[in-house]
Coordinates of C-alpha atoms in Angstrom, one line a residue:
M1 CA -1.6 15.2 16.7
L2 CA -5.4 15.6 16.4
A3 CA -6.3 12.0 15.4
R4 CA -4.7 8.8 14.2
I5 CA -5.7 5.8 12.0
P6 CA -4.6 2.5 13.6
L7 CA -2.6 0.3 11.2
N8 CA -5.2 -2.5 11.7
D9 CA -7.8 -0.2 10.1
V10 CA -5.8 -0.2 6.9
M11 CA -4.8 -3.9 7.0
A12 CA -1.1 -3.1 7.8
R13 CA 1.6 -4.0 10.3
S14 CA 3.8 -1.1 9.6
G15 CA 4.0 2.1 7.6
A16 CA 6.8 3.6 5.4
S17 CA 5.6 7.2 4.6
I18 CA 2.7 9.5 4.4
W19 CA 2.3 12.2 1.7
G20 CA -0.5 14.7 1.4
A21 CA -2.2 16.4 -1.5
T22 CA -5.2 18.7 -2.1
E23 CA -7.7 17.8 -4.7
S24 CA -8.0 20.3 -7.6
K25 CA -11.8 20.0 -7.8
G26 CA -13.2 19.0 -4.4
K27 CA -10.4 20.6 -2.5
R28 CA -10.3 17.8 0.0
E29 CA -7.0 17.1 1.8
I30 CA -5.9 13.6 1.1
A31 CA -3.2 11.6 2.9
I32 CA -1.6 8.8 0.9
M33 CA -0.1 6.2 3.3
A34 CA 2.6 3.9 2.1
L35 CA 2.2 0.6 4.1
D36 CA 3.8 -2.8 4.2
S37 CA 0.6 -4.2 2.8
G38 CA -0.2 -1.6 0.1
T39 CA -1.3 2.0 0.0
A40 CA -4.2 3.7 1.9
F41 CA -6.0 6.9 0.9
V42 CA -7.4 8.9 3.8
D43 CA -9.5 12.1 3.7
V44 CA -7.9 14.4 6.4
S45 CA -10.0 17.5 5.6
K46 CA -11.5 17.2 9.1
P47 CA -8.3 16.7 11.1
R48 CA -10.1 15.3 14.2
C49 CA -12.1 12.9 12.0
P50 CA -9.9 11.2 9.3
L51 CA -11.8 9.0 6.9
V52 CA -10.3 6.0 5.1
L53 CA -11.4 6.3 1.5
G54 CA -9.8 3.0 0.4
V55 CA -6.8 0.7 0.5
L56 CA -4.9 -0.5 -2.6
P57 CA -3.6 -3.9 -1.4
T58 CA -0.3 -5.3 -2.6
A59 CA -0.7 -8.0 -5.2
T60 CA 2.5 -9.8 -4.0
Q61 CA 4.0 -10.0 -0.5
R62 CA 4.3 -7.5 2.3
S63 CA 7.2 -5.1 1.8
A64 CA 8.6 -2.5 4.2
W65 CA 10.0 -0.7 1.2
R66 CA 7.2 1.3 -0.3
E67 CA 7.0 5.0 -1.0
A68 CA 4.2 7.3 -2.2
R69 CA 4.2 10.9 -3.4
A70 CA 1.4 13.1 -4.5
L71 CA 0.8 16.3 -6.3
G72 CA -2.8 17.4 -6.6
D73 CA -4.8 14.8 -8.4
Y74 CA -1.8 12.5 -9.2
A75 CA 0.1 10.0 -7.1
V76 CA 3.2 7.9 -7.7
I77 CA 3.7 4.7 -5.6
V78 CA 7.0 2.8 -5.8
F79 CA 7.6 -0.5 -4.1
R80 CA 10.1 -3.4 -4.1
T81 CA 8.9 -6.9 -5.0
A82 CA 10.4 -10.2 -6.3
F83 CA 9.6 -12.4 -9.2
E84 CA 10.7 -16.0 -9.9
K85 CA 13.6 -14.9 -12.1
K86 CA 14.3 -11.5 -10.7
V87 CA 14.8 -11.2 -6.9
S88 CA 14.6 -7.5 -6.4
V89 CA 12.5 -5.3 -8.6
A90 CA 11.1 -1.8 -8.3
E91 CA 7.5 -1.5 -9.5
T92 CA 6.0 2.0 -10.1
L93 CA 2.3 2.8 -10.3
T94 CA 1.1 6.2 -11.4
M95 CA -2.5 7.1 -10.3
E96 CA -4.9 9.9 -11.1
R97 CA -7.9 11.0 -9.1
E98 CA -10.8 11.2 -11.6
P99 CA -13.9 13.4 -11.5
D100 CA -15.9 10.7 -9.8
G101 CA -13.5 10.9 -6.9
K102 CA -11.9 7.5 -7.4
W103 CA -8.2 6.9 -7.9
R104 CA -7.3 4.9 -11.0
V105 CA -4.0 3.5 -12.2
I106 CA -2.9 5.3 -15.4
G107 CA 0.7 4.0 -15.6
Y108 CA 2.8 1.1 -14.6
S109 CA 6.5 0.2 -15.0
I110 CA 9.0 -2.4 -13.7
R111 CA 12.7 -1.8 -13.2

């Protein structure tokens, strides 16, 4: 391991998974970290100097059940949450990395 990002740096207590992708345009290597508190996006192009690009915080409560997968400029994040009338729900966000370098939500579903 050449470097690490402390969980406190991404506002998390625990992590669930890490998935990597390479941008189609900028060719940066991006790690997508599924955390109990949301999802973090980290530029790992310089392995000894990772850079946190941003954190997408959860809108509900912390959850140890969160997964993220990426392919090029797309990412899918799935997490468990609860609503008043439905105790266990899987929410899915589909995100795209746009030409300005920012990740944007392009799809959402609840099951």
